[in-house]
Amino acid sequence: MSLKKDDAIFETLCFVIALISAVDLYWLGKNREAILEMEENPLGRLLISMDKGDISLFMATKFLGTMLAVYILFKLKRFNFKYTMPITFVIAIAQVFLLIYLLKSP
C-alpha cells in the first residue's frame, strides 16, 4: 500500500473513533436521567457516583480518554510503530460495536 493511502486509511479510522465517541457522548447527555441505572461499565458507575449522580465527570473522562487515545495513535504513527494500523483498526471496530449497541438500546 502506498504511504498516502495508509495515511488516508489511518486518518479515516481516527475520524471514525472520534465521531462514534461524539455520538456516545450525545447519547449519554440525552439519557442523563436514566444513565445511572443503564450504565454497565463499573468505572462509569463509579465516576457518576463520585459526582453525586451527575454525569459531567463521566462525560469529561470519556472525552479526555478518546482524545488521549487518538493522540497516542498519532504519536505511534509519527514514530512509525509497526502495529499502529492494526491497533487503530481494532479500536475503530470496537467503536463500531459500541455504536451498534447504542443504536439497539432503548
PDB file of N, CA and C in Angstrom:
ATOM      1  N   MET A   1       0.825  -1.168   0.000  1.00  0.00           N
ATOM      2  CA  MET A   1       0.000   0.000   0.000  1.00  0.00           C
ATOM      3  C   MET A   1       0.880   1.245   0.000  1.00  0.00           C
ATOM      4  N   SER A   2       0.422   2.252  -0.656  1.00  0.00           N
ATOM      5  CA  SER A   2       1.208   3.479  -0.704  1.00  0.00           C
ATOM      6  C   SER A   2       1.103   4.230   0.615  1.00  0.00           C
ATOM      7  N   LEU A   3       2.086   5.067   0.860  1.00  0.00           N
ATOM      8  CA  LEU A   3       2.125   5.849   2.093  1.00  0.00           C
ATOM      9  C   LEU A   3       0.908   6.758   2.200  1.00  0.00           C
ATOM     10  N   LYS A   4       0.535   7.392   1.097  1.00  0.00           N
ATOM     11  CA  LYS A   4      -0.621   8.296   1.127  1.00  0.00           C
ATOM     12  C   LYS A   4      -1.913   7.529   1.396  1.00  0.00           C
ATOM     13  N   LYS A   5      -2.026   6.335   0.835  1.00  0.00           N
ATOM     14  CA  LYS A   5      -3.220   5.526   1.076  1.00  0.00           C
ATOM     15  C   LYS A   5      -3.263   5.078   2.531  1.00  0.00           C
ATOM     16  N   ASP A   6      -2.126   4.674   3.089  1.00  0.00           N
ATOM     17  CA  ASP A   6      -2.045   4.312   4.505  1.00  0.00           C
ATOM     18  C   ASP A   6      -2.455   5.485   5.388  1.00  0.00           C
ATOM     19  N   ASP A   7      -1.957   6.675   5.046  1.00  0.00           N
ATOM     20  CA  ASP A   7      -2.299   7.867   5.821  1.00  0.00           C
ATOM     21  C   ASP A   7      -3.800   8.138   5.765  1.00  0.00           C
ATOM     22  N   ALA A   8      -4.387   8.010   4.601  1.00  0.00           N
ATOM     23  CA  ALA A   8      -5.824   8.256   4.443  1.00  0.00           C
ATOM     24  C   ALA A   8      -6.642   7.246   5.249  1.00  0.00           C
ATOM     25  N   ILE A   9      -6.240   5.992   5.222  1.00  0.00           N
ATOM     26  CA  ILE A   9      -6.946   4.963   5.994  1.00  0.00           C
ATOM     27  C   ILE A   9      -6.806   5.251   7.485  1.00  0.00           C
ATOM     28  N   PHE A  10      -5.596   5.544   7.927  1.00  0.00           N
ATOM     29  CA  PHE A  10      -5.351   5.844   9.333  1.00  0.00           C
ATOM     30  C   PHE A  10      -6.196   7.035   9.795  1.00  0.00           C
ATOM     31  N   GLU A  11      -6.193   8.108   9.031  1.00  0.00           N
ATOM     32  CA  GLU A  11      -6.945   9.296   9.400  1.00  0.00           C
ATOM     33  C   GLU A  11      -8.445   9.031   9.404  1.00  0.00           C
ATOM     34  N   THR A  12      -8.919   8.220   8.474  1.00  0.00           N
ATOM     35  CA  THR A  12     -10.333   7.859   8.441  1.00  0.00           C
ATOM     36  C   THR A  12     -10.711   7.044   9.671  1.00  0.00           C
ATOM     37  N   LEU A  13      -9.857   6.093  10.050  1.00  0.00           N
ATOM     38  CA  LEU A  13     -10.125   5.289  11.241  1.00  0.00           C
ATOM     39  C   LEU A  13     -10.154   6.169  12.497  1.00  0.00           C
ATOM     40  N   CYS A  14      -9.233   7.111  12.592  1.00  0.00           N
ATOM     41  CA  CYS A  14      -9.219   8.026  13.737  1.00  0.00           C
ATOM     42  C   CYS A  14     -10.475   8.891  13.749  1.00  0.00           C
ATOM     43  N   PHE A  15     -10.921   9.311  12.578  1.00  0.00           N
ATOM     44  CA  PHE A  15     -12.155  10.091  12.480  1.00  0.00           C
ATOM     45  C   PHE A  15     -13.346   9.264  12.944  1.00  0.00           C
ATOM     46  N   VAL A  16     -13.403   7.997  12.540  1.00  0.00           N
ATOM     47  CA  VAL A  16     -14.485   7.101  12.965  1.00  0.00           C
ATOM     48  C   VAL A  16     -14.480   6.960  14.487  1.00  0.00           C
ATOM     49  N   ILE A  17     -13.306   6.781  15.070  1.00  0.00           N
ATOM     50  CA  ILE A  17     -13.179   6.666  16.521  1.00  0.00           C
ATOM     51  C   ILE A  17     -13.744   7.913  17.201  1.00  0.00           C
ATOM     52  N   ALA A  18     -13.333   9.082  16.743  1.00  0.00           N
ATOM     53  CA  ALA A  18     -13.779  10.341  17.346  1.00  0.00           C
ATOM     54  C   ALA A  18     -15.266  10.587  17.111  1.00  0.00           C
ATOM     55  N   LEU A  19     -15.750  10.298  15.908  1.00  0.00           N
ATOM     56  CA  LEU A  19     -17.157  10.519  15.578  1.00  0.00           C
ATOM     57  C   LEU A  19     -18.069   9.655  16.437  1.00  0.00           C
ATOM     58  N   ILE A  20     -17.741   8.381  16.566  1.00  0.00           N
ATOM     59  CA  ILE A  20     -18.588   7.493  17.370  1.00  0.00           C
ATOM     60  C   ILE A  20     -18.507   7.878  18.844  1.00  0.00           C
ATOM     61  N   SER A  21     -17.357   8.341  19.272  1.00  0.00           N
ATOM     62  CA  SER A  21     -17.240   8.841  20.637  1.00  0.00           C
ATOM     63  C   SER A  21     -18.171  10.036  20.850  1.00  0.00           C
ATOM     64  N   ALA A  22     -18.255  10.916  19.876  1.00  0.00           N
ATOM     65  CA  ALA A  22     -19.142  12.075  19.966  1.00  0.00           C
ATOM     66  C   ALA A  22     -20.607  11.626  20.026  1.00  0.00           C
ATOM     67  N   VAL A  23     -20.963  10.631  19.229  1.00  0.00           N
ATOM     68  CA  VAL A  23     -22.328  10.089  19.265  1.00  0.00           C
ATOM     69  C   VAL A  23     -22.611   9.493  20.645  1.00  0.00           C
ATOM     70  N   ASP A  24     -21.641   8.776  21.197  1.00  0.00           N
ATOM     71  CA  ASP A  24     -21.779   8.189  22.527  1.00  0.00           C
ATOM     72  C   ASP A  24     -22.009   9.288  23.573  1.00  0.00           C
ATOM     73  N   LEU A  25     -21.238  10.369  23.504  1.00  0.00           N
ATOM     74  CA  LEU A  25     -21.424  11.471  24.450  1.00  0.00           C
ATOM     75  C   LEU A  25     -22.781  12.139  24.280  1.00  0.00           C
ATOM     76  N   TYR A  26     -23.221  12.283  23.041  1.00  0.00           N
ATOM     77  CA  TYR A  26     -24.548  12.850  22.776  1.00  0.00           C
ATOM     78  C   TYR A  26     -25.624  11.968  23.396  1.00  0.00           C
ATOM     79  N   TRP A  27     -25.524  10.667  23.155  1.00  0.00           N
ATOM     80  CA  TRP A  27     -26.495   9.710  23.690  1.00  0.00           C
ATOM     81  C   TRP A  27     -26.494   9.767  25.219  1.00  0.00           C
ATOM     82  N   LEU A  28     -25.303   9.863  25.798  1.00  0.00           N
ATOM     83  CA  LEU A  28     -25.169   9.947  27.251  1.00  0.00           C
ATOM     84  C   LEU A  28     -25.871  11.191  27.786  1.00  0.00           C
ATOM     85  N   GLY A  29     -25.657  12.316  27.136  1.00  0.00           N
ATOM     86  CA  GLY A  29     -26.307  13.551  27.564  1.00  0.00           C
ATOM     87  C   GLY A  29     -27.817  13.492  27.438  1.00  0.00           C
ATOM     88  N   LYS A  30     -28.309  12.889  26.380  1.00  0.00           N
ATOM     89  CA  LYS A  30     -29.754  12.786  26.166  1.00  0.00           C
ATOM     90  C   LYS A  30     -30.422  11.863  27.183  1.00  0.00           C
ATOM     91  N   ASN A  31     -29.671  10.916  27.721  1.00  0.00           N
ATOM     92  CA  ASN A  31     -30.230   9.935  28.646  1.00  0.00           C
ATOM     93  C   ASN A  31     -29.724  10.132  30.066  1.00  0.00           C
ATOM     94  N   ARG A  32     -29.338  11.338  30.391  1.00  0.00           N
ATOM     95  CA  ARG A  32     -28.691  11.607  31.682  1.00  0.00           C
ATOM     96  C   ARG A  32     -29.540  11.192  32.880  1.00  0.00           C
ATOM     97  N   GLU A  33     -30.859  11.284  32.805  1.00  0.00           N
ATOM     98  CA  GLU A  33     -31.695  10.939  33.949  1.00  0.00           C
ATOM     99  C   GLU A  33     -31.657   9.444  34.264  1.00  0.00           C
ATOM    100  N   ALA A  34     -31.523   8.616  33.241  1.00  0.00           N
ATOM    101  CA  ALA A  34     -31.593   7.170  33.439  1.00  0.00           C
ATOM    102  C   ALA A  34     -30.229   6.494  33.370  1.00  0.00           C
ATOM    103  N   ILE A  35     -29.182   7.257  33.172  1.00  0.00           N
ATOM    104  CA  ILE A  35     -27.887   6.648  32.868  1.00  0.00           C
ATOM    105  C   ILE A  35     -27.323   5.843  34.030  1.00  0.00           C
ATOM    106  N   LEU A  36     -27.554   6.251  35.263  1.00  0.00           N
ATOM    107  CA  LEU A  36     -27.004   5.502  36.393  1.00  0.00           C
ATOM    108  C   LEU A  36     -27.544   4.080  36.418  1.00  0.00           C
ATOM    109  N   GLU A  37     -28.818   3.918  36.090  1.00  0.00           N
ATOM    110  CA  GLU A  37     -29.403   2.574  36.035  1.00  0.00           C
ATOM    111  C   GLU A  37     -28.960   1.810  34.789  1.00  0.00           C
ATOM    112  N   MET A  38     -28.701   2.531  33.693  1.00  0.00           N
ATOM    113  CA  MET A  38     -28.380   1.895  32.418  1.00  0.00           C
ATOM    114  C   MET A  38     -26.894   1.604  32.244  1.00  0.00           C
ATOM    115  N   GLU A  39     -26.034   2.391  32.894  1.00  0.00           N
ATOM    116  CA  GLU A  39     -24.586   2.259  32.686  1.00  0.00           C
ATOM    117  C   GLU A  39     -24.102   0.901  33.187  1.00  0.00           C
ATOM    118  N   GLU A  40     -23.414   0.179  32.309  1.00  0.00           N
ATOM    119  CA  GLU A  40     -22.930  -1.158  32.639  1.00  0.00           C
ATOM    120  C   GLU A  40     -21.451  -1.175  33.023  1.00  0.00           C
ATOM    121  N   ASN A  41     -20.725  -0.125  32.680  1.00  0.00           N
ATOM    122  CA  ASN A  41     -19.304  -0.048  32.971  1.00  0.00           C
ATOM    123  C   ASN A  41     -19.105   0.319  34.447  1.00  0.00           C
ATOM    124  N   PRO A  42     -18.429  -0.543  35.220  1.00  0.00           N
ATOM    125  CA  PRO A  42     -18.218  -0.234  36.642  1.00  0.00           C
ATOM    126  C   PRO A  42     -17.469   1.085  36.871  1.00  0.00           C
ATOM    127  N   LEU A  43     -16.504   1.395  36.015  1.00  0.00           N
ATOM    128  CA  LEU A  43     -15.782   2.656  36.154  1.00  0.00           C
ATOM    129  C   LEU A  43     -16.713   3.841  35.887  1.00  0.00           C
ATOM    130  N   GLY A  44     -17.569   3.704  34.893  1.00  0.00           N
ATOM    131  CA  GLY A  44     -18.543   4.753  34.605  1.00  0.00           C
ATOM    132  C   GLY A  44     -19.486   4.962  35.780  1.00  0.00           C
ATOM    133  N   ARG A  45     -19.965   3.871  36.357  1.00  0.00           N
ATOM    134  CA  ARG A  45     -20.844   3.960  37.518  1.00  0.00           C
ATOM    135  C   ARG A  45     -20.129   4.633  38.692  1.00  0.00           C
ATOM    136  N   LEU A  46     -18.851   4.308  38.878  1.00  0.00           N
ATOM    137  CA  LEU A  46     -18.076   4.912  39.953  1.00  0.00           C
ATOM    138  C   LEU A  46     -17.945   6.420  39.741  1.00  0.00           C
ATOM    139  N   LEU A  47     -17.623   6.829  38.514  1.00  0.00           N
ATOM    140  CA  LEU A  47     -17.475   8.258  38.221  1.00  0.00           C
ATOM    141  C   LEU A  47     -18.783   9.013  38.442  1.00  0.00           C
ATOM    142  N   ILE A  48     -19.894   8.409  38.060  1.00  0.00           N
ATOM    143  CA  ILE A  48     -21.199   9.037  38.270  1.00  0.00           C
ATOM    144  C   ILE A  48     -21.480   9.141  39.767  1.00  0.00           C
ATOM    145  N   SER A  49     -21.183   8.095  40.495  1.00  0.00           N
ATOM    146  CA  SER A  49     -21.390   8.116  41.947  1.00  0.00           C
ATOM    147  C   SER A  49     -20.499   9.158  42.618  1.00  0.00           C
ATOM    148  N   MET A  50     -19.247   9.256  42.157  1.00  0.00           N
ATOM    149  CA  MET A  50     -18.323  10.243  42.726  1.00  0.00           C
ATOM    150  C   MET A  50     -18.822  11.673  42.511  1.00  0.00           C
ATOM    151  N   ASP A  51     -19.608  11.865  41.453  1.00  0.00           N
ATOM    152  CA  ASP A  51     -20.132  13.192  41.127  1.00  0.00           C
ATOM    153  C   ASP A  51     -21.580  13.342  41.617  1.00  0.00           C
ATOM    154  N   LYS A  52     -21.945  12.520  42.621  1.00  0.00           N
ATOM    155  CA  LYS A  52     -23.272  12.581  43.262  1.00  0.00           C
ATOM    156  C   LYS A  52     -24.420  12.415  42.275  1.00  0.00           C
ATOM    157  N   GLY A  53     -24.260  11.485  41.335  1.00  0.00           N
ATOM    158  CA  GLY A  53     -25.320  11.192  40.381  1.00  0.00           C
ATOM    159  C   GLY A  53     -25.280  12.015  39.106  1.00  0.00           C
ATOM    160  N   ASP A  54     -24.422  13.012  39.055  1.00  0.00           N
ATOM    161  CA  ASP A  54     -24.294  13.837  37.852  1.00  0.00           C
ATOM    162  C   ASP A  54     -23.351  13.130  36.868  1.00  0.00           C
ATOM    163  N   ILE A  55     -23.589  13.304  35.584  1.00  0.00           N
ATOM    164  CA  ILE A  55     -22.768  12.604  34.582  1.00  0.00           C
ATOM    165  C   ILE A  55     -21.628  13.448  34.030  1.00  0.00           C
ATOM    166  N   SER A  56     -21.465  14.658  34.523  1.00  0.00           N
ATOM    167  CA  SER A  56     -20.454  15.564  33.964  1.00  0.00           C
ATOM    168  C   SER A  56     -19.038  15.003  34.059  1.00  0.00           C
ATOM    169  N   LEU A  57     -18.666  14.473  35.215  1.00  0.00           N
ATOM    170  CA  LEU A  57     -17.333  13.893  35.383  1.00  0.00           C
ATOM    171  C   LEU A  57     -17.147  12.700  34.454  1.00  0.00           C
ATOM    172  N   PHE A  58     -18.169  11.885  34.339  1.00  0.00           N
ATOM    173  CA  PHE A  58     -18.137  10.720  33.447  1.00  0.00           C
ATOM    174  C   PHE A  58     -17.952  11.162  31.999  1.00  0.00           C
ATOM    175  N   MET A  59     -18.714  12.171  31.580  1.00  0.00           N
ATOM    176  CA  MET A  59     -18.607  12.653  30.199  1.00  0.00           C
ATOM    177  C   MET A  59     -17.226  13.243  29.929  1.00  0.00           C
ATOM    178  N   ALA A  60     -16.720  14.025  30.870  1.00  0.00           N
ATOM    179  CA  ALA A  60     -15.396  14.625  30.690  1.00  0.00           C
ATOM    180  C   ALA A  60     -14.322  13.553  30.604  1.00  0.00           C
ATOM    181  N   THR A  61     -14.435  12.523  31.433  1.00  0.00           N
ATOM    182  CA  THR A  61     -13.458  11.433  31.421  1.00  0.00           C
ATOM    183  C   THR A  61     -13.514  10.668  30.104  1.00  0.00           C
ATOM    184  N   LYS A  62     -14.711  10.422  29.604  1.00  0.00           N
ATOM    185  CA  LYS A  62     -14.855   9.739  28.313  1.00  0.00           C
ATOM    186  C   LYS A  62     -14.232  10.579  27.190  1.00  0.00           C
ATOM    187  N   PHE A  63     -14.509  11.879  27.216  1.00  0.00           N
ATOM    188  CA  PHE A  63     -13.962  12.769  26.187  1.00  0.00           C
ATOM    189  C   PHE A  63     -12.439  12.790  26.240  1.00  0.00           C
ATOM    190  N   LEU A  64     -11.898  12.977  27.430  1.00  0.00           N
ATOM    191  CA  LEU A  64     -10.441  13.011  27.579  1.00  0.00           C
ATOM    192  C   LEU A  64      -9.810  11.676  27.190  1.00  0.00           C
ATOM    193  N   GLY A  65     -10.466  10.582  27.521  1.00  0.00           N
ATOM    194  CA  GLY A  65      -9.958   9.262  27.139  1.00  0.00           C
ATOM    195  C   GLY A  65      -9.877   9.095  25.634  1.00  0.00           C
ATOM    196  N   THR A  66     -10.904   9.549  24.943  1.00  0.00           N
ATOM    197  CA  THR A  66     -10.902   9.466  23.486  1.00  0.00           C
ATOM    198  C   THR A  66      -9.804  10.347  22.884  1.00  0.00           C
ATOM    199  N   MET A  67      -9.702  11.560  23.383  1.00  0.00           N
ATOM    200  CA  MET A  67      -8.670  12.467  22.870  1.00  0.00           C
ATOM    201  C   MET A  67      -7.272  11.913  23.141  1.00  0.00           C
ATOM    202  N   LEU A  68      -7.056  11.338  24.319  1.00  0.00           N
ATOM    203  CA  LEU A  68      -5.767  10.739  24.646  1.00  0.00           C
ATOM    204  C   LEU A  68      -5.472   9.550  23.732  1.00  0.00           C
ATOM    205  N   ALA A  69      -6.472   8.719  23.487  1.00  0.00           N
ATOM    206  CA  ALA A  69      -6.282   7.564  22.615  1.00  0.00           C
ATOM    207  C   ALA A  69      -5.903   7.994  21.197  1.00  0.00           C
ATOM    208  N   VAL A  70      -6.618   8.975  20.647  1.00  0.00           N
ATOM    209  CA  VAL A  70      -6.325   9.443  19.292  1.00  0.00           C
ATOM    210  C   VAL A  70      -4.946  10.112  19.248  1.00  0.00           C
ATOM    211  N   TYR A  71      -4.612  10.871  20.278  1.00  0.00           N
ATOM    212  CA  TYR A  71      -3.287  11.494  20.361  1.00  0.00           C
ATOM    213  C   TYR A  71      -2.188  10.429  20.347  1.00  0.00           C
ATOM    214  N   ILE A  72      -2.368   9.389  21.156  1.00  0.00           N
ATOM    215  CA  ILE A  72      -1.373   8.309  21.206  1.00  0.00           C
ATOM    216  C   ILE A  72      -1.259   7.619  19.857  1.00  0.00           C
ATOM    217  N   LEU A  73      -2.387   7.405  19.188  1.00  0.00           N
ATOM    218  CA  LEU A  73      -2.346   6.774  17.858  1.00  0.00           C
ATOM    219  C   LEU A  73      -1.538   7.617  16.880  1.00  0.00           C
ATOM    220  N   PHE A  74      -1.757   8.931  16.905  1.00  0.00           N
ATOM    221  CA  PHE A  74      -0.986   9.800  16.006  1.00  0.00           C
ATOM    222  C   PHE A  74       0.496   9.804  16.353  1.00  0.00           C
ATOM    223  N   LYS A  75       0.814   9.750  17.642  1.00  0.00           N
ATOM    224  CA  LYS A  75       2.223   9.673  18.050  1.00  0.00           C
ATOM    225  C   LYS A  75       2.848   8.355  17.592  1.00  0.00           C
ATOM    226  N   LEU A  76       2.122   7.261  17.750  1.00  0.00           N
ATOM    227  CA  LEU A  76       2.634   5.964  17.294  1.00  0.00           C
ATOM    228  C   LEU A  76       2.885   5.991  15.795  1.00  0.00           C
ATOM    229  N   LYS A  77       1.955   6.594  15.058  1.00  0.00           N
ATOM    230  CA  LYS A  77       2.114   6.695  13.602  1.00  0.00           C
ATOM    231  C   LYS A  77       3.345   7.540  13.260  1.00  0.00           C
ATOM    232  N   ARG A  78       3.517   8.637  13.979  1.00  0.00           N
ATOM    233  CA  ARG A  78       4.656   9.526  13.716  1.00  0.00           C
ATOM    234  C   ARG A  78       5.992   8.817  13.940  1.00  0.00           C
ATOM    235  N   PHE A  79       6.020   7.936  14.953  1.00  0.00           N
ATOM    236  CA  PHE A  79       7.258   7.209  15.261  1.00  0.00           C
ATOM    237  C   PHE A  79       7.353   5.880  14.495  1.00  0.00           C
ATOM    238  N   ASN A  80       6.468   5.699  13.525  1.00  0.00           N
ATOM    239  CA  ASN A  80       6.474   4.523  12.650  1.00  0.00           C
ATOM    240  C   ASN A  80       6.408   3.196  13.406  1.00  0.00           C
ATOM    241  N   PHE A  81       5.630   3.178  14.491  1.00  0.00           N
ATOM    242  CA  PHE A  81       5.410   1.933  15.221  1.00  0.00           C
ATOM    243  C   PHE A  81       4.666   0.966  14.304  1.00  0.00           C
ATOM    244  N   LYS A  82       5.202  -0.226  14.128  1.00  0.00           N
ATOM    245  CA  LYS A  82       4.672  -1.115  13.089  1.00  0.00           C
ATOM    246  C   LYS A  82       3.265  -1.636  13.367  1.00  0.00           C
ATOM    247  N   TYR A  83       2.804  -1.559  14.599  1.00  0.00           N
ATOM    248  CA  TYR A  83       1.459  -2.065  14.902  1.00  0.00           C
ATOM    249  C   TYR A  83       0.409  -0.950  15.018  1.00  0.00           C
ATOM    250  N   THR A  84       0.750   0.233  14.597  1.00  0.00           N
ATOM    251  CA  THR A  84      -0.181   1.352  14.717  1.00  0.00           C
ATOM    252  C   THR A  84      -1.471   1.103  13.946  1.00  0.00           C
ATOM    253  N   MET A  85      -1.375   0.665  12.714  1.00  0.00           N
ATOM    254  CA  MET A  85      -2.587   0.446  11.914  1.00  0.00           C
ATOM    255  C   MET A  85      -3.464  -0.658  12.504  1.00  0.00           C
ATOM    256  N   PRO A  86      -2.913  -1.815  12.883  1.00  0.00           N
ATOM    257  CA  PRO A  86      -3.792  -2.831  13.486  1.00  0.00           C
ATOM    258  C   PRO A  86      -4.447  -2.348  14.784  1.00  0.00           C
ATOM    259  N   ILE A  87      -3.708  -1.633  15.608  1.00  0.00           N
ATOM    260  CA  ILE A  87      -4.272  -1.109  16.858  1.00  0.00           C
ATOM    261  C   ILE A  87      -5.395  -0.127  16.548  1.00  0.00           C
ATOM    262  N   THR A  88      -5.164   0.772  15.609  1.00  0.00           N
ATOM    263  CA  THR A  88      -6.167   1.762  15.228  1.00  0.00           C
ATOM    264  C   THR A  88      -7.400   1.073  14.664  1.00  0.00           C
ATOM    265  N   PHE A  89      -7.205   0.057  13.857  1.00  0.00           N
ATOM    266  CA  PHE A  89      -8.317  -0.685  13.270  1.00  0.00           C
ATOM    267  C   PHE A  89      -9.146  -1.363  14.366  1.00  0.00           C
ATOM    268  N   VAL A  90      -8.491  -1.986  15.322  1.00  0.00           N
ATOM    269  CA  VAL A  90      -9.205  -2.676  16.408  1.00  0.00           C
ATOM    270  C   VAL A  90     -10.016  -1.678  17.234  1.00  0.00           C
ATOM    271  N   ILE A  91      -9.432  -0.527  17.539  1.00  0.00           N
ATOM    272  CA  ILE A  91     -10.164   0.494  18.302  1.00  0.00           C
ATOM    273  C   ILE A  91     -11.369   0.988  17.508  1.00  0.00           C
ATOM    274  N   ALA A  92     -11.189   1.211  16.207  1.00  0.00           N
ATOM    275  CA  ALA A  92     -12.300   1.671  15.366  1.00  0.00           C
ATOM    276  C   ALA A  92     -13.408   0.619  15.315  1.00  0.00           C
ATOM    277  N   ILE A  93     -13.038  -0.644  15.208  1.00  0.00           N
ATOM    278  CA  ILE A  93     -14.045  -1.720  15.188  1.00  0.00           C
ATOM    279  C   ILE A  93     -14.780  -1.771  16.523  1.00  0.00           C
ATOM    280  N   ALA A  94     -14.057  -1.611  17.626  1.00  0.00           N
ATOM    281  CA  ALA A  94     -14.695  -1.586  18.949  1.00  0.00           C
ATOM    282  C   ALA A  94     -15.699  -0.431  19.023  1.00  0.00           C
ATOM    283  N   GLN A  95     -15.341   0.709  18.454  1.00  0.00           N
ATOM    284  CA  GLN A  95     -16.251   1.852  18.438  1.00  0.00           C
ATOM    285  C   GLN A  95     -17.491   1.557  17.590  1.00  0.00           C
ATOM    286  N   VAL A  96     -17.304   0.857  16.482  1.00  0.00           N
ATOM    287  CA  VAL A  96     -18.451   0.484  15.650  1.00  0.00           C
ATOM    288  C   VAL A  96     -19.387  -0.429  16.440  1.00  0.00           C
ATOM    289  N   PHE A  97     -18.828  -1.377  17.195  1.00  0.00           N
ATOM    290  CA  PHE A  97     -19.665  -2.235  18.032  1.00  0.00           C
ATOM    291  C   PHE A  97     -20.388  -1.418  19.101  1.00  0.00           C
ATOM    292  N   LEU A  98     -19.717  -0.409  19.655  1.00  0.00           N
ATOM    293  CA  LEU A  98     -20.365   0.483  20.616  1.00  0.00           C
ATOM    294  C   LEU A  98     -21.539   1.198  19.954  1.00  0.00           C
ATOM    295  N   LEU A  99     -21.331   1.690  18.745  1.00  0.00           N
ATOM    296  CA  LEU A  99     -22.408   2.380  18.027  1.00  0.00           C
ATOM    297  C   LEU A  99     -23.589   1.446  17.798  1.00  0.00           C
ATOM    298  N   ILE A 100     -23.316   0.226  17.390  1.00  0.00           N
ATOM    299  CA  ILE A 100     -24.395  -0.756  17.180  1.00  0.00           C
ATOM    300  C   ILE A 100     -25.148  -0.977  18.489  1.00  0.00           C
ATOM    301  N   TYR A 101     -24.400  -1.141  19.579  1.00  0.00           N
ATOM    302  CA  TYR A 101     -25.015  -1.323  20.891  1.00  0.00           C
ATOM    303  C   TYR A 101     -25.899  -0.124  21.255  1.00  0.00           C
ATOM    304  N   LEU A 102     -25.393   1.087  21.031  1.00  0.00           N
ATOM    305  CA  LEU A 102     -26.168   2.284  21.343  1.00  0.00           C
ATOM    306  C   LEU A 102     -27.443   2.368  20.499  1.00  0.00           C
ATOM    307  N   LEU A 103     -27.326   2.004  19.238  1.00  0.00           N
ATOM    308  CA  LEU A 103     -28.497   2.090  18.354  1.00  0.00           C
ATOM    309  C   LEU A 103     -29.544   1.054  18.716  1.00  0.00           C
ATOM    310  N   LYS A 104     -29.133  -0.047  19.322  1.00  0.00           N
ATOM    311  CA  LYS A 104     -30.081  -1.091  19.730  1.00  0.00           C
ATOM    312  C   LYS A 104     -30.652  -0.851  21.126  1.00  0.00           C
ATOM    313  N   SER A 105     -30.044   0.080  21.880  1.00  0.00           N
ATOM    314  CA  SER A 105     -30.504   0.367  23.244  1.00  0.00           C
ATOM    315  C   SER A 105     -31.829   1.083  23.205  1.00  0.00           C
ATOM    316  N   PRO A 106     -32.645   0.837  24.243  1.00  0.00           N
ATOM    317  CA  PRO A 106     -33.954   1.517  24.297  1.00  0.00           C
ATOM    318  C   PRO A 106     -33.825   2.996  24.538  1.00  0.00           C
TER     319      PRO A 106
END
